Amino acid sequence: MQNTFEYFLDQLINGVTLGSIYGLIAIGYTLVYGIIGMINFAHGEIFMIGAFVSIITFLTLGIMGITWVPLALVIVLVMSMAVTSVYGWTLERVAYRPLRGSPRLAALITAIGMSIFLQNYVQLLQGARTKPIQPVITGGMELMSSKMPDGGTYVVSLSYLQAIILILTIVLMTVFTIIITRTPLGRAQRACEQDRKMAALLGVNVDRTISLTFVMGAALASVAGTIFLIRYGVIDFFVGFLVGVKAFTAAVLGGIGSLPGAMLGGLLIGIIEAFWSGYFTVEYKDVAAFGILVLVLIFRPTGLLGKPDIEKV
Amino acid sequence: MADITGSVPEARSLDIPSMLKEAGITALLVLALTIVMVGFRTIDVPGGISVNYRFEAVAVSVGIAFVGRLILILMRRGRSLPAMLVLGPLVLLQLLALLVPDTFGILQPYPDPVLNWLIVIVSVMLLARATWANWHTSQEFTREQLEKRQDESAAKAQKILGYLGPVLLIGALALPFFFSGDRQMIDIAILVTTYIMLGWGLNIVVGLAGLLDLGYVAFYAVGAYSYALLATHFGLSFWVCLPFAGAMAALAGVLLGFPVLRLRGDYLAIVTLGFGEMIRIILLNWYQFTGGPDGISGIPKPSFFGIPMERPEEGVLSFHSLLGIEYEPVHKLIFLYYLILALALLTNLFTVRIRKLPIGRAWEALREDEIACRSLGVNPRNTKLTAFGIGAMFAGFAGSFFATRQGFISPESFTFIESAVILAIVVLGGFGSQIGVVVAAIVMIGLPEIFRDLQEYRMLAFGGAMVLIMLWRPQGLLAHREPTIRLHPKGGAPEPGEVGTDAPDAGGTPETTAERP
């Protein structure tokens, strides 16, 4: 049996790293839901495209001979954010904007259609096989070690990769919180969230604001894609579905529409999943995530940090 | 939005620089979309993966985007003649290139002929549209007018298809006689009919009650596993298990639906999706009970109400000796076909009848306005729960049929994509339209089975069709929301002049108009 506290710490670190990925994607769901009230079901596919752009850029950089890790990482992140943002923008422009004002279900079905379309688009272009990649960042630092009862030592370590993921996530979340709370764009977004018609009357360019919201969400999802790729080392065209649903769960758990809620929800889902895998069975970790979604929706539909939503006639 | 300036399309000037700019922006956008995802392809090499390039496909896509956008702008500005002049020669050259291979290589831009044909088809459609617009004065409609026109044509189409219903039914009944030697054709017919049945079942939940269920396949799985487990462990026959499988699925529907049905539409959709995945994961991992990823094999075939459909043996009563016909293996398949046809028709009949009962009316009312329903004393939760349970029951029937037809089931068959396909059939057919489901199932399931070569594009086209149809007609293709019941036949309150003619006391007793299924 492992040493309890160290094992706990290990799982916590795993959970927080996983939670960063969910949190980054969940922001995209929560921003879009807040502003136009639809579940962007294809957001998971945007994340998947981000991961694919990252792997292609990594491989191309390798062929070009750029192997200095910090430079390669920066190029990959920029490339992935740029390309994926264009996908996010196009998605909104082509599939969602014409349906604004239509019944909610129509928009959701379009989003599901878009999700199936993008999955198969990537499958056709890049093949159905899983794509493995060599570890990009290796090594780590030892946090603590302790004697095991059987004489060995149990080492809790934070790999450099995990440290970079955490720092990256914190930086991005800070930047985006500042954008939402301090800039004219953020003000326009919050205005649209509260009352789109009134915002339009007061001179906010609603279409542009919504487009930029999708771009922001896609950029964050693409970073999550890059992180997922270098953390887990394999991707395939189907990876966006499950991660996307769990990130949506995170957004709901945190209170959909709330930015800090999305981060909190993401971390919680990541930690719960890591602990479930660590202490119970790894096979049922997805059931745990879905179970939480159901429980949250039944008992606290507004999530942890959400505002109550009254349905009016 | 209404065009308040009142300008007709012809009056707009042809501003070439701005047109080029717009087309250029589209081309740039396509470049950004395709440069990485299309331009590079990850390939497997020994010991890892690498990339190779296909920039020519990117260049072609960008070029097509530029020209296509230009033509669209021309058409939108009422300049269909120049659009025709550009398109006409292009279409001719493309057709020439496709029919006479090895010439005009540049006009067969993609290595895959399917994409080239797609380009030709789209060009021809645009050309037809431009030609039509050239000889007809185009009118601009507001969105409401457009929707009204679409609704009218959908109503017309539904009416025609309604007359077609009996023809289709006779065709379906007679199908095995036409293709009695063609096993493949009957197999496809069985598959399509299974999806029609699933579509009709889901139509109760989505079309009538307006609950978006993304986990419908879970109940299909429950039905399939119920039959498979009962048959393989206890040797119970199909006919004993069928009601039981339906009941199990309905029970699962009620149990899952009970806590979540008060959620709003899109939350409900995600939760049902979660349930669908949960049931699949449980089936995958509960090895002792379900066989895990290995599934269950050796599921027995159904008998003809207790009389086996096997090769006749001495002293054993069999179907063939009963009817005094030669034994042929294909008869078993034909029997399966009639079985699923009967089950599907049962589903249809049930739906058509229940729409006329109070519960069916309550479903439709709930779909239209939940708050109004609640204030009129309809219990939303119980009403939704019955729809959910009944829909699940039919999925359970279909599931046990699936198990007996395949003889083998595994969690592989019950993925989210399956739910999405069934939902797509309902949505594309038009929520609540029974005949629409048939048309959509034939188009979405039957056509890809017949055009096997296009298999790899099937799901792509599927997703694309879902998006395009929703954009074009958010209510679904053949949706035509005529209320099942209305106070005044022929719609709306009667005009004062009409009162004497066909409705002597129009304000009095409500009359009902039966709606076609």
PDB file of N, CA and C in Angstrom, chain A residues 246-282:
ATOM      1  N   LYS A 246     -16.661  16.632 -21.024  1.00  0.00           N
ATOM      2  CA  LYS A 246     -16.244  16.837 -19.634  1.00  0.00           C
ATOM      3  C   LYS A 246     -15.978  18.305 -19.351  1.00  0.00           C
ATOM      4  N   ALA A 247     -15.422  19.005 -20.321  1.00  0.00           N
ATOM      5  CA  ALA A 247     -15.199  20.431 -20.112  1.00  0.00           C
ATOM      6  C   ALA A 247     -16.532  21.149 -19.973  1.00  0.00           C
ATOM      7  N   PHE A 248     -17.525  20.698 -20.752  1.00  0.00           N
ATOM      8  CA  PHE A 248     -18.840  21.300 -20.595  1.00  0.00           C
ATOM      9  C   PHE A 248     -19.387  21.025 -19.194  1.00  0.00           C
ATOM     10  N   THR A 249     -19.172  19.778 -18.744  1.00  0.00           N
ATOM     11  CA  THR A 249     -19.555  19.448 -17.375  1.00  0.00           C
ATOM     12  C   THR A 249     -18.904  20.410 -16.394  1.00  0.00           C
ATOM     13  N   ALA A 250     -17.625  20.693 -16.633  1.00  0.00           N
ATOM     14  CA  ALA A 250     -16.907  21.618 -15.754  1.00  0.00           C
ATOM     15  C   ALA A 250     -17.560  22.986 -15.777  1.00  0.00           C
ATOM     16  N   ALA A 251     -17.937  23.441 -16.979  1.00  0.00           N
ATOM     17  CA  ALA A 251     -18.558  24.761 -17.083  1.00  0.00           C
ATOM     18  C   ALA A 251     -19.877  24.790 -16.322  1.00  0.00           C
ATOM     19  N   VAL A 252     -20.649  23.696 -16.431  1.00  0.00           N
ATOM     20  CA  VAL A 252     -21.938  23.636 -15.731  1.00  0.00           C
ATOM     21  C   VAL A 252     -21.708  23.570 -14.222  1.00  0.00           C
ATOM     22  N   LEU A 253     -20.714  22.768 -13.841  1.00  0.00           N
ATOM     23  CA  LEU A 253     -20.426  22.622 -12.418  1.00  0.00           C
ATOM     24  C   LEU A 253     -20.052  23.965 -11.802  1.00  0.00           C
ATOM     25  N   GLY A 254     -19.245  24.731 -12.526  1.00  0.00           N
ATOM     26  CA  GLY A 254     -18.819  26.014 -11.995  1.00  0.00           C
ATOM     27  C   GLY A 254     -19.905  27.067 -12.066  1.00  0.00           C
ATOM     28  N   GLY A 255     -20.921  26.816 -12.857  1.00  0.00           N
ATOM     29  CA  GLY A 255     -21.954  27.830 -13.050  1.00  0.00           C
ATOM     30  C   GLY A 255     -21.770  28.420 -14.428  1.00  0.00           C
ATOM     31  N   ILE A 256     -22.619  28.011 -15.362  1.00  0.00           N
ATOM     32  CA  ILE A 256     -22.350  28.388 -16.748  1.00  0.00           C
ATOM     33  C   ILE A 256     -22.572  29.880 -16.918  1.00  0.00           C
ATOM     34  N   GLY A 257     -21.680  30.505 -17.655  1.00  0.00           N
ATOM     35  CA  GLY A 257     -21.709  31.950 -17.813  1.00  0.00           C
ATOM     36  C   GLY A 257     -20.714  32.650 -16.920  1.00  0.00           C
ATOM     37  N   SER A 258     -20.146  31.924 -15.977  1.00  0.00           N
ATOM     38  CA  SER A 258     -19.229  32.564 -15.046  1.00  0.00           C
ATOM     39  C   SER A 258     -17.800  32.136 -15.332  1.00  0.00           C
ATOM     40  N   LEU A 259     -16.926  33.108 -15.552  1.00  0.00           N
ATOM     41  CA  LEU A 259     -15.539  32.809 -15.925  1.00  0.00           C
ATOM     42  C   LEU A 259     -14.762  32.148 -14.788  1.00  0.00           C
ATOM     43  N   PRO A 260     -14.790  32.709 -13.571  1.00  0.00           N
ATOM     44  CA  PRO A 260     -14.093  31.988 -12.486  1.00  0.00           C
ATOM     45  C   PRO A 260     -14.717  30.629 -12.230  1.00  0.00           C
ATOM     46  N   GLY A 261     -16.036  30.533 -12.462  1.00  0.00           N
ATOM     47  CA  GLY A 261     -16.715  29.262 -12.285  1.00  0.00           C
ATOM     48  C   GLY A 261     -16.157  28.198 -13.215  1.00  0.00           C
ATOM     49  N   ALA A 262     -15.873  28.590 -14.467  1.00  0.00           N
ATOM     50  CA  ALA A 262     -15.347  27.617 -15.419  1.00  0.00           C
ATOM     51  C   ALA A 262     -14.001  27.089 -14.964  1.00  0.00           C
ATOM     52  N   MET A 263     -13.154  28.005 -14.466  1.00  0.00           N
ATOM     53  CA  MET A 263     -11.833  27.559 -13.996  1.00  0.00           C
ATOM     54  C   MET A 263     -11.988  26.624 -12.800  1.00  0.00           C
ATOM     55  N   LEU A 264     -12.827  27.047 -11.864  1.00  0.00           N
ATOM     56  CA  LEU A 264     -13.034  26.233 -10.672  1.00  0.00           C
ATOM     57  C   LEU A 264     -13.601  24.871 -11.048  1.00  0.00           C
ATOM     58  N   GLY A 265     -14.627  24.885 -11.916  1.00  0.00           N
ATOM     59  CA  GLY A 265     -15.243  23.633 -12.337  1.00  0.00           C
ATOM     60  C   GLY A 265     -14.241  22.730 -13.025  1.00  0.00           C
ATOM     61  N   GLY A 266     -13.419  23.313 -13.891  1.00  0.00           N
ATOM     62  CA  GLY A 266     -12.411  22.521 -14.591  1.00  0.00           C
ATOM     63  C   GLY A 266     -11.471  21.847 -13.617  1.00  0.00           C
ATOM     64  N   LEU A 267     -10.980  22.639 -12.652  1.00  0.00           N
ATOM     65  CA  LEU A 267     -10.066  22.064 -11.658  1.00  0.00           C
ATOM     66  C   LEU A 267     -10.746  20.946 -10.885  1.00  0.00           C
ATOM     67  N   LEU A 268     -12.002  21.193 -10.484  1.00  0.00           N
ATOM     68  CA  LEU A 268     -12.708  20.182  -9.689  1.00  0.00           C
ATOM     69  C   LEU A 268     -12.884  18.887 -10.480  1.00  0.00           C
ATOM     70  N   ILE A 269     -13.328  19.026 -11.726  1.00  0.00           N
ATOM     71  CA  ILE A 269     -13.536  17.815 -12.535  1.00  0.00           C
ATOM     72  C   ILE A 269     -12.217  17.079 -12.715  1.00  0.00           C
ATOM     73  N   GLY A 270     -11.152  17.840 -12.985  1.00  0.00           N
ATOM     74  CA  GLY A 270      -9.849  17.201 -13.152  1.00  0.00           C
ATOM     75  C   GLY A 270      -9.426  16.466 -11.894  1.00  0.00           C
ATOM     76  N   ILE A 271      -9.596  17.122 -10.754  1.00  0.00           N
ATOM     77  CA  ILE A 271      -9.169  16.510  -9.494  1.00  0.00           C
ATOM     78  C   ILE A 271     -10.029  15.290  -9.182  1.00  0.00           C
ATOM     79  N   ILE A 272     -11.341  15.430  -9.383  1.00  0.00           N
ATOM     80  CA  ILE A 272     -12.223  14.288  -9.098  1.00  0.00           C
ATOM     81  C   ILE A 272     -11.848  13.102  -9.975  1.00  0.00           C
ATOM     82  N   GLU A 273     -11.593  13.398 -11.245  1.00  0.00           N
ATOM     83  CA  GLU A 273     -11.264  12.308 -12.156  1.00  0.00           C
ATOM     84  C   GLU A 273      -9.947  11.638 -11.748  1.00  0.00           C
ATOM     85  N   ALA A 274      -8.975  12.466 -11.367  1.00  0.00           N
ATOM     86  CA  ALA A 274      -7.682  11.900 -10.975  1.00  0.00           C
ATOM     87  C   ALA A 274      -7.822  11.057  -9.714  1.00  0.00           C
ATOM     88  N   PHE A 275      -8.578  11.553  -8.760  1.00  0.00           N
ATOM     89  CA  PHE A 275      -8.736  10.781  -7.518  1.00  0.00           C
ATOM     90  C   PHE A 275      -9.534   9.511  -7.760  1.00  0.00           C
ATOM     91  N   TRP A 276     -10.555   9.615  -8.604  1.00  0.00           N
ATOM     92  CA  TRP A 276     -11.340   8.433  -8.903  1.00  0.00           C
ATOM     93  C   TRP A 276     -10.446   7.363  -9.534  1.00  0.00           C
ATOM     94  N   SER A 277      -9.605   7.805 -10.488  1.00  0.00           N
ATOM     95  CA  SER A 277      -8.711   6.840 -11.121  1.00  0.00           C
ATOM     96  C   SER A 277      -7.703   6.321 -10.112  1.00  0.00           C
ATOM     97  N   GLY A 278      -7.259   7.192  -9.197  1.00  0.00           N
ATOM     98  CA  GLY A 278      -6.207   6.807  -8.270  1.00  0.00           C
ATOM     99  C   GLY A 278      -6.700   5.891  -7.169  1.00  0.00           C
ATOM    100  N   TYR A 279      -7.910   6.125  -6.703  1.00  0.00           N
ATOM    101  CA  TYR A 279      -8.365   5.378  -5.538  1.00  0.00           C
ATOM    102  C   TYR A 279      -9.391   4.302  -5.893  1.00  0.00           C
ATOM    103  N   PHE A 280     -10.173   4.513  -6.954  1.00  0.00           N
ATOM    104  CA  PHE A 280     -11.169   3.494  -7.304  1.00  0.00           C
ATOM    105  C   PHE A 280     -10.741   2.824  -8.598  1.00  0.00           C
ATOM    106  N   THR A 281     -11.610   2.824  -9.586  1.00  0.00           N
ATOM    107  CA  THR A 281     -11.265   2.128 -10.817  1.00  0.00           C
ATOM    108  C   THR A 281     -11.114   3.135 -11.933  1.00  0.00           C
ATOM    109  N   VAL A 282     -10.103   2.914 -12.745  1.00  0.00           N
ATOM    110  CA  VAL A 282      -9.852   3.866 -13.814  1.00  0.00           C
ATOM    111  C   VAL A 282     -10.919   3.739 -14.899  1.00  0.00           C
TER     112      VAL A 282
END
